[in-house]
Short mmCIF file of C-alpha atoms and ligand atoms in Angstrom, two decimals:
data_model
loop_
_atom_site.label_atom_id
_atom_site.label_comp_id
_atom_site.label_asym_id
_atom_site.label_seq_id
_atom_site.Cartn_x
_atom_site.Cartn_y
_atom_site.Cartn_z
CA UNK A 21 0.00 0.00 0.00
CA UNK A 22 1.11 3.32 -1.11
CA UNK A 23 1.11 6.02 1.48
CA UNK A 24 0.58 9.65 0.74
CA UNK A 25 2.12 12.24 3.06
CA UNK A 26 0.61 15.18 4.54
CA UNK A 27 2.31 18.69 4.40
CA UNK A 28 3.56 18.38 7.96
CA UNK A 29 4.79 15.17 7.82
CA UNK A 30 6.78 16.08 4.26
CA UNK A 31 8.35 19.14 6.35
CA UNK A 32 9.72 16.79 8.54
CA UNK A 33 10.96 14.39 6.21
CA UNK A 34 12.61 17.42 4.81
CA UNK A 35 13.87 18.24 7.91
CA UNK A 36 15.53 14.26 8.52
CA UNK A 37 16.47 14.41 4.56
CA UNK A 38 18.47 17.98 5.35
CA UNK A 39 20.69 15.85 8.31
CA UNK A 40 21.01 13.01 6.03
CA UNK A 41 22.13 15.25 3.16
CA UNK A 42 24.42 16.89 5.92
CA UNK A 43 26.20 13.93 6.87
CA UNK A 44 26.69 12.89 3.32
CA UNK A 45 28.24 16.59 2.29
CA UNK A 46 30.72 15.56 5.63
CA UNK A 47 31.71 12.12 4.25
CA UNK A 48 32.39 13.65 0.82
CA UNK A 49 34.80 16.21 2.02
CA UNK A 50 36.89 13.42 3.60
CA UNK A 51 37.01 11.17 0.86
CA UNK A 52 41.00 10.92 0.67
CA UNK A 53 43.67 8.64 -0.23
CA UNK A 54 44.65 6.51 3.38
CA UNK A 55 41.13 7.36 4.90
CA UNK A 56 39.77 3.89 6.12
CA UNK A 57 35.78 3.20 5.23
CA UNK A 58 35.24 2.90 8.65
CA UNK A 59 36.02 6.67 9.73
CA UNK A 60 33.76 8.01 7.22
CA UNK A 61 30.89 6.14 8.96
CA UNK A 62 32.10 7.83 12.57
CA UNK A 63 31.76 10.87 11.30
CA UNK A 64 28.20 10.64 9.39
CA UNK A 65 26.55 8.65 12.33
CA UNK A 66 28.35 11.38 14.67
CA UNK A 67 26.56 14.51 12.49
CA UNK A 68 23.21 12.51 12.65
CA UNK A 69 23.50 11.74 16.24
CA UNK A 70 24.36 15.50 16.96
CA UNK A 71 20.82 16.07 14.96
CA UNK A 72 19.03 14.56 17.28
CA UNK A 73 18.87 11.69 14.76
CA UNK A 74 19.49 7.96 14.27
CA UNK A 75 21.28 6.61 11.70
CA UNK A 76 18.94 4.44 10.15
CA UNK A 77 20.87 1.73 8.48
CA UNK A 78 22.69 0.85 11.90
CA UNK A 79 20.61 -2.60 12.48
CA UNK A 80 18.58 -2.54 9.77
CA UNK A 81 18.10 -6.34 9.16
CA UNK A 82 21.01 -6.77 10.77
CA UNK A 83 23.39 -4.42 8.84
CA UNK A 84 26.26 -3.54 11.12
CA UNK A 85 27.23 -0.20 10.16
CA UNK A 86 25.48 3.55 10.24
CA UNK A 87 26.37 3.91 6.67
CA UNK A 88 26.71 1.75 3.43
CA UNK A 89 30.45 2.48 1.64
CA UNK A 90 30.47 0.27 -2.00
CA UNK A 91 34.10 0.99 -3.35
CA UNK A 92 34.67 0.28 -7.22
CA UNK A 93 33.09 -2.89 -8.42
CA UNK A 94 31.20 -3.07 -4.92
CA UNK A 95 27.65 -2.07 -5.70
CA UNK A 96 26.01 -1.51 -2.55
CA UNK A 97 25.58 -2.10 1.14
CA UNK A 98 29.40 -2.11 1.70
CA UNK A 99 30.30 -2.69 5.59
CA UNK A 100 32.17 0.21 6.94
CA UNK A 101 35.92 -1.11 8.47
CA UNK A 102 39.04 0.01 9.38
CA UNK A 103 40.90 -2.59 7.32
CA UNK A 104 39.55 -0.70 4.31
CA UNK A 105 41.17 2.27 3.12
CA UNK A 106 40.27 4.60 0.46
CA UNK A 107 43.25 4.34 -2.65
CA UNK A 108 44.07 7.10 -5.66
CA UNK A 109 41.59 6.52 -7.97
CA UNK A 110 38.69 4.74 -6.17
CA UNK A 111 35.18 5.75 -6.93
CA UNK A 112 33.22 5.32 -3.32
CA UNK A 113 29.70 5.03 -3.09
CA UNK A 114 28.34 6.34 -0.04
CA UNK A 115 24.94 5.59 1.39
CA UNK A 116 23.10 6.82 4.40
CA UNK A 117 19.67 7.59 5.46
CA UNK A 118 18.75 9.50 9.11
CA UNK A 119 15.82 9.20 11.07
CA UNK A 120 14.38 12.15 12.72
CA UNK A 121 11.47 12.38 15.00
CA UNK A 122 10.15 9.02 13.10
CA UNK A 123 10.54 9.98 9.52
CA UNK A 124 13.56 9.06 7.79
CA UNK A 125 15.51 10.46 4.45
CA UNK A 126 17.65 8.38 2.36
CA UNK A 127 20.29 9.47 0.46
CA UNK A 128 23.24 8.70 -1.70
CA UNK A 129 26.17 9.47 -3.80
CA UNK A 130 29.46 8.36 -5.24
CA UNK A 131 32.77 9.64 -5.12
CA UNK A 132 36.26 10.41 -6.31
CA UNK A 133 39.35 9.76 -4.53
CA UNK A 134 41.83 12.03 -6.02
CA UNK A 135 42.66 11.71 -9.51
CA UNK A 136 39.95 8.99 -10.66
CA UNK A 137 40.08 7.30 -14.58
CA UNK A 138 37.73 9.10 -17.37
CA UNK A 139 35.94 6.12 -17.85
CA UNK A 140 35.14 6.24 -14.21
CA UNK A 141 34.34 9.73 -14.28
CA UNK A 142 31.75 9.37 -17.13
CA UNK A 143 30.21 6.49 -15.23
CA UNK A 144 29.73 8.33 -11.95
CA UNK A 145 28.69 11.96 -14.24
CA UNK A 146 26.03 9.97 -15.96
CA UNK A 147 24.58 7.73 -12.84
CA UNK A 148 23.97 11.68 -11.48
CA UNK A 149 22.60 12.67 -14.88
CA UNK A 150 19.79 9.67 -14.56
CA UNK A 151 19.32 10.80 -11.00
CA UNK A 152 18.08 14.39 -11.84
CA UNK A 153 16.19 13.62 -15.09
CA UNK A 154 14.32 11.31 -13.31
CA UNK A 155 13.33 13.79 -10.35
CA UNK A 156 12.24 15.94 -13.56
CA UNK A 157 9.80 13.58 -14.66
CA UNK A 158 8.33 12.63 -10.96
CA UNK A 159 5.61 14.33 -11.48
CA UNK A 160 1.84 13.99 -10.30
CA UNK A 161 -0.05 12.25 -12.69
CA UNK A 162 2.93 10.59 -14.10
CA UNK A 163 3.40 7.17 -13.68
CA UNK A 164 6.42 4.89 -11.94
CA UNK A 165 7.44 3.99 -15.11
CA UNK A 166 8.24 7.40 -15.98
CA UNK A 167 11.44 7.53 -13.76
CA UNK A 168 12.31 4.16 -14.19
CA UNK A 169 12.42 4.80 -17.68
CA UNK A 170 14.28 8.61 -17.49
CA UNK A 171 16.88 6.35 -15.81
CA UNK A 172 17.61 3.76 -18.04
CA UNK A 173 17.08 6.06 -21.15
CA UNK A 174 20.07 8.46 -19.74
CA UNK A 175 22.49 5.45 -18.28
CA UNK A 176 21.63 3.06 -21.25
CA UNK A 177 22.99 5.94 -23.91
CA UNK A 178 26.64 5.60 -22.51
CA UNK A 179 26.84 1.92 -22.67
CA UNK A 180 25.79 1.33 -19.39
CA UNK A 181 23.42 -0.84 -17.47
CA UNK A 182 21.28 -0.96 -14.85
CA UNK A 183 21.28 -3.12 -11.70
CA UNK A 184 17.99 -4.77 -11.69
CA UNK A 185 18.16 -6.87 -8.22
CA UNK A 186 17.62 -3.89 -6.22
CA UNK A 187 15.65 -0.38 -6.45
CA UNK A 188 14.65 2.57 -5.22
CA UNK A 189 11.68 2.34 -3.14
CA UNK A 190 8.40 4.79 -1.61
CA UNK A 191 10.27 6.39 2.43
CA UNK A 192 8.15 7.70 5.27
CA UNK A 193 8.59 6.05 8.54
CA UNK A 194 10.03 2.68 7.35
CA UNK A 195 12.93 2.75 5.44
CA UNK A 196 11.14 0.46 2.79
CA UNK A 197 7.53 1.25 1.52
CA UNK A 198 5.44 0.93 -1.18
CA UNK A 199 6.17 1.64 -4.55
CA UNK A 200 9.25 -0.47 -5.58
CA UNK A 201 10.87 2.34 -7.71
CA UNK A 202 12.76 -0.14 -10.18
CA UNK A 203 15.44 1.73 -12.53
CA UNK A 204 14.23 0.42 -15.79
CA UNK A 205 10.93 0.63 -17.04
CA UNK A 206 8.60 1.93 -20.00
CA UNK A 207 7.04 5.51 -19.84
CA UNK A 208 3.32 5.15 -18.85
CA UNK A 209 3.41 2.10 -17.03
CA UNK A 210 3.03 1.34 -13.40
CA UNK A 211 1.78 3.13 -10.32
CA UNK A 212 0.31 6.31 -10.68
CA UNK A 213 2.32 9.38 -9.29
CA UNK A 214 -0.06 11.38 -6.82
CA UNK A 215 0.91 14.66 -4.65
CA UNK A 216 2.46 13.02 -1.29
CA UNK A 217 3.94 10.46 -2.68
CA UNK A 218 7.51 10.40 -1.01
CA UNK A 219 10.07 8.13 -2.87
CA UNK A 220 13.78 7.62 -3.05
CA UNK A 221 15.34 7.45 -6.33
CA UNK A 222 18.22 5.90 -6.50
CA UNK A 223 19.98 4.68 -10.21
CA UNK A 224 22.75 1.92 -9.10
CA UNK A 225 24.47 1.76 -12.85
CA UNK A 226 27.33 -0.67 -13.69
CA UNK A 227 29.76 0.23 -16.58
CA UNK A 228 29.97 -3.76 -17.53
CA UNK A 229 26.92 -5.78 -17.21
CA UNK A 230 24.25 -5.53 -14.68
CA UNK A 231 24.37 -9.01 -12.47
CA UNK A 232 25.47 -8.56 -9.12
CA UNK A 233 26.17 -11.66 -6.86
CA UNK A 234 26.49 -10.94 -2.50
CA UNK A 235 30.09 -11.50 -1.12
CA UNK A 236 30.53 -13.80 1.72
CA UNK A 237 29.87 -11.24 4.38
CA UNK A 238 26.18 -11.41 3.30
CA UNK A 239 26.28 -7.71 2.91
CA UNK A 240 28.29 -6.58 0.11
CA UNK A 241 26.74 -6.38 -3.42
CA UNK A 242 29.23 -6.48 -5.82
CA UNK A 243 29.13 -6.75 -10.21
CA UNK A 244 29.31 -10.04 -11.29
CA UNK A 245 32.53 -9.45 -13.81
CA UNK A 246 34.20 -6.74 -11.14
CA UNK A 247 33.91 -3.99 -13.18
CA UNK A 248 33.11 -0.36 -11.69
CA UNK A 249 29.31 0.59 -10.32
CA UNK A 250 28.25 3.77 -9.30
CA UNK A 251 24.82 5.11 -7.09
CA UNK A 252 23.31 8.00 -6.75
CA UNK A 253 20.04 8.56 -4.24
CA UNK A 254 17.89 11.69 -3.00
CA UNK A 255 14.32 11.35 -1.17
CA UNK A 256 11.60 13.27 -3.03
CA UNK A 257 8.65 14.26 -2.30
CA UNK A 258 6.11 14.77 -5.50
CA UNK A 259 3.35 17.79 -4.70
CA UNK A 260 1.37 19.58 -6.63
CA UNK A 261 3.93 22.41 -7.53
CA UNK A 262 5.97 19.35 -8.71
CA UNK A 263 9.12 16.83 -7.42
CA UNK A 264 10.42 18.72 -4.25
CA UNK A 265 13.69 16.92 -3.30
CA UNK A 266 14.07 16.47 0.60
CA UNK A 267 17.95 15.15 0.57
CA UNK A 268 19.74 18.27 -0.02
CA UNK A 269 21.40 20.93 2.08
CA UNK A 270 19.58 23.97 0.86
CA UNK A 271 15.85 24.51 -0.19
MG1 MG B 22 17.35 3.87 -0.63
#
């Protein structure tokens, strides 16, 4: 079941998507050469806490970390450690959501450490690209399909593909809701797009093929052939004066 949002409670998601989009903007200015995964995570769940927050991915199902870091061919749901440290030329997908006073925002991005290849530049510039022309087309009356579609369309013209085994998804109190917001898809089709709606996009794009398989620690996703993957995410609400994103510092 879809659930539609009322003003207040979309103020307050855009209140738990500004910490969220905080803490991300912190983690980005310390992606560095020698930084271990692990510290980026103490300083994101550190911001959220000072919020008045909770890091939302810290036990969820089990996940044992306050934020998801993905590095190269790792797709997803990476496990923060100390053991892992950031290299020249690493592209490091960061995920986080926060959870303030029940409502939680969910965002995501990937990012360069130092001098990164132009083939992973163009992967990580067009993942981005897909993010925003879908927000564009999230608009009431529209359909699911539309953003799936925006997506693919934008990654698909580079050469790249589309992870398929996992997708963006409706946010409001859970983490998870209703609609499954899948990143490819026809224009037209699917659920309809009504003011209240609040969804997180979030394109997941591999420069190879899209397969992913789950490494041994029964977190990380990684692509199948170990070639790069890149993922973008911002909460969104869609109203009538059109998609409204809640993940970002400024209004
Ligand atoms: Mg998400």
């Amino acid at each position: 079941m879809i659930s539609l949002k009322t003003t207040r409670e979309i103020a307050l998601m855009r209140d738990a998507g500004r910490i969220a989009a905080q803490a991300l903007a912190l983690v980005g200015e310390m992606v560095k050469p020698g930084v271990a995964t692990w510290e980026l995570a103490r300083v994101a769940h550190k911001h959220i806490v000072k919020c008045g927050a909770t890091p939302t991915f810290l036990n969820y199902n089990g996940f044992p970390g306050s934020v998801c870091v993905s590095i190269n061919h790792e797709v997803i749901h990476g496990i923060p450690s100390k053991k892992r440290v950031l290299q020249v030329g690493d592209i490091v997908s960061v995920d986080l959501g926060a959870t303030y006073k029940g409502y939680v925002g969910d965002t995501a991005a990937t990012f360069a450490t130092g001098k990164i290849s132009p083939a992973a530049q163009l992967l990580s510039d067009t993942t981005k690209a897909s993010l925003y022309a879908a927000i564009e087309v999230a608009l009431p009356g529209g359909k699911v399909g539309d953003i799936s579609a925006a997506v693919q369309q934008t990654c698909e013209a580079q050469g790249f593909s589309l992870v398929r085994d996992y997708t963006g998804h409706g946010v409001g109190r859970m983490l998870h809701e209703d609609p499954i917001i899948p990143n490819v898809g026809r224009a037209g089709h699917g659920a309809k797009l009504r003011p209240g709606m609040v969804i997180a996009i979030e394109p997941m794009v591999n420069q190879g093929r899209a397969q992913t398989r789950v490494l041994h620690d029964k977190w990380t996703v990684v692509t199948r052939d170990n070639k790069l993957s890149a993922h973008f995410e911002h909460t969104i609400a869609i109203t009538n004066n059109g998609p409204v994103i809640l993940t970002l510092l400024e209004d």
